[in-house]
XYZ file of C-alpha atoms in Angstrom:
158
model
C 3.316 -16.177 66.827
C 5.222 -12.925 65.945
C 6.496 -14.354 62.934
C 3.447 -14.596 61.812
C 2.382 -11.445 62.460
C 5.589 -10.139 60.732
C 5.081 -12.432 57.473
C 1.369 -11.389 57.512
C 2.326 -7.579 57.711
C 4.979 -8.163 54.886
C 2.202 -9.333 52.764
C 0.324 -6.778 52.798
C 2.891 -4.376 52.175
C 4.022 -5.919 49.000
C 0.801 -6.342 47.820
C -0.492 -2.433 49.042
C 3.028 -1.739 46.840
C 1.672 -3.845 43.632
C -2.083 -2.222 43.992
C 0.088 1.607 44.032
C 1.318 0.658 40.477
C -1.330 0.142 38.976
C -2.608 2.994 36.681
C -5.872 3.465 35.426
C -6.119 3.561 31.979
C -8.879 4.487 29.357
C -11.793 1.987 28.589
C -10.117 1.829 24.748
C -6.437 2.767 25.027
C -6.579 1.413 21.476
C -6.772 3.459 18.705
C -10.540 3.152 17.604
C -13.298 5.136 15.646
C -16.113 4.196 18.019
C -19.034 5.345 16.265
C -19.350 6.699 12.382
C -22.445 9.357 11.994
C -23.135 9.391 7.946
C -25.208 12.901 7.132
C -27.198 12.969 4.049
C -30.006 15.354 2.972
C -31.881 12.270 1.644
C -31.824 10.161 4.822
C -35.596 8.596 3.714
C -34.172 7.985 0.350
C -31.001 6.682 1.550
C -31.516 4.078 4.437
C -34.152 1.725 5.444
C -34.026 3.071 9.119
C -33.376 6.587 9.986
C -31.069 4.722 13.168
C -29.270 3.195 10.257
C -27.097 6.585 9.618
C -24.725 5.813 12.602
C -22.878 2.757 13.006
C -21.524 1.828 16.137
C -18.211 -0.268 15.863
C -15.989 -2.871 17.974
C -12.615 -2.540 18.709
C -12.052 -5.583 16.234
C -13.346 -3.268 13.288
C -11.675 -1.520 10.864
C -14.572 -0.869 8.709
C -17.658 0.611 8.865
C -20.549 -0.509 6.223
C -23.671 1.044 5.954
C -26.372 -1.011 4.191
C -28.516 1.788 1.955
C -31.469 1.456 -0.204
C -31.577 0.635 -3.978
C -30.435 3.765 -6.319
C -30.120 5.853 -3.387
C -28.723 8.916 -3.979
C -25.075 8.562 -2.208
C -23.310 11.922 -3.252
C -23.413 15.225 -0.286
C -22.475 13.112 2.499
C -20.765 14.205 5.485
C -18.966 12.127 7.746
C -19.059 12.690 11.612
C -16.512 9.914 13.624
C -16.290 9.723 17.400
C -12.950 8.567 17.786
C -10.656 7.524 21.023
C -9.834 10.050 23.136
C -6.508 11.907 21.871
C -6.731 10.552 18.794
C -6.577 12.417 15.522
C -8.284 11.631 11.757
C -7.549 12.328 8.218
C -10.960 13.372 7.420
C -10.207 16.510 4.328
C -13.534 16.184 2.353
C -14.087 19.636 0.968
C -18.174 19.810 0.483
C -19.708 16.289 0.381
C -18.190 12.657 -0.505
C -19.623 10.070 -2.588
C -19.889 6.996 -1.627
C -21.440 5.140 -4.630
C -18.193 4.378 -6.860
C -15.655 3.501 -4.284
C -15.371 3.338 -0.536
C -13.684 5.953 1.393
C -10.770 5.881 3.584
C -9.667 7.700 7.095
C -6.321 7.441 8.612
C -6.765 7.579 12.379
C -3.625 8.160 14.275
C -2.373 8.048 18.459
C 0.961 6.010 18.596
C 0.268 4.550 14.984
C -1.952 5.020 11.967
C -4.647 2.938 11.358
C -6.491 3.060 8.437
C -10.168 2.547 8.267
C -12.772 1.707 5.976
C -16.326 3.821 5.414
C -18.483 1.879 2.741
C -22.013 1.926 1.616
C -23.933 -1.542 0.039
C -27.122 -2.058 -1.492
C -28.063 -5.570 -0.800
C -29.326 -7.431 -3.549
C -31.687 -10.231 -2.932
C -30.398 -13.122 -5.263
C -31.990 -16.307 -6.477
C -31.853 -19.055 -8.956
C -33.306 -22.478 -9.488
C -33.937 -24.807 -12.251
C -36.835 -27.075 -12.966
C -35.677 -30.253 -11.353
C -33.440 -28.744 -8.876
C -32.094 -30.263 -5.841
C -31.600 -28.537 -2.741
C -31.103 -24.903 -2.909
C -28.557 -23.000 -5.273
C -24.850 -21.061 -4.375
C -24.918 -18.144 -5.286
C -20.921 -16.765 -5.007
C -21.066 -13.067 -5.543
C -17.342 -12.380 -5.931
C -16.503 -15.859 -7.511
C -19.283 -14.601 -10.088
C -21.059 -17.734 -10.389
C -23.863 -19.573 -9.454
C -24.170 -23.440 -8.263
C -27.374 -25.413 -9.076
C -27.666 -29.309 -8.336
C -29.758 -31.667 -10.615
C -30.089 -35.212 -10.275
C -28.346 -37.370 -13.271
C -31.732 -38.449 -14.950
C -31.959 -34.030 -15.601
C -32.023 -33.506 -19.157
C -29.873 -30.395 -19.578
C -30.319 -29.761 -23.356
C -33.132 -27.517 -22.507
C-alpha cells in the first residue's frame, strides 16, 4: 500500500515538473503579416466592396491579392500591415505606390526574412464557344490559349 502511495506521489511530481516547462508562447510565433489595409482616395472607384480594402491572411500566405475593379485608378496607395508581434517590415514607399504595372514586395523580418507579396487583379470574365461545340471551352490564361471541343462531323473551314 505505501508503495503505491510513493509511485503515485512520484507521478505527480514528474509530471507537476513537465507542466513547469512549459512556456507560453504567442498565438503566431511565426513570422506573419496578419492583415494588409490598402488606402486609396478612390476606394468606390477601386473595389467592388468598401470591406474589400483589407485582406486578412493565413499563416500559409505569403501573398496578399486584392481583386479591384476594371481601369481602376491604382496609383496613391498606401499600405498599412499588421504584422506579428516584434516583427519588423521593409515598407520605404515615399508618397503613394502603384500597383497597376507590377506587384509590390515587403520583406518582413523576426529570426528570418520573409518576403511577401501585395498584388492587385482585375478579373476578367472570359468566354468562348463555337457553333457546334461540345461541352464547355478551357480557357488557360497563362498558357495563352483556349480549348474548344467539336465533334468529327464539325466542318472547320468556316
Amino acid at each position: 500500500m505505501f508503495k503505491r502511495h510513493k509511485i503515485g506521489l512520484l507521478m505527480g511530481l514528474v509530471c507537476l515538473l513537465f507542466a513547469s516547462s512549459c512556456k507560453d508562447e504567442p498565438l503566431n510565433a511565426e513570422c506573419d503579416i496578419e492583415q494588409v489595409i490598402l488606402h486609396t482616395n478612390h476606394v468606390d472607384e477601386v473595389f467592388f466592396n468598401k470591406t474589400d480594402s483589407a485582406k486578412s491572411l493565413l499563416y500559409t500566405d505569403n501573398e496578399a491579392v486584392f481583386n479591384v475593379r476594371r481601369n481602376a485608378p491604382l496609383d496613391g496607395i498606401t499600405l498599412e500591415f499588421k504584422i506579428t508581434e516584434g516583427a519588423t517590415i521593409s515598407d520605404d514607399i515615399k508618397g503613394g505606390l502603384n500597383l497597376s504595372n507590377e506587384p509590390y514586395s515587403v520583406v518582413l523580418s523576426l529570426y528570418q526574412d520573409y518576403t511577401w507579396v501585395i498584388n492587385a487583379e482585375q478579373p476578367i470574365e472570359r468566354y468562348f464557344n463555337l457553333a457546334g461545340q461540345v461541352g464547355s471551352s478551357i480557357i488557360d490564361v497563362p498558357a495563352k490559349r483556349v480549348v474548344a471541343y467539336v465533334p468529327k462531323s464539325a466542318d472547320l473551314t468556316q
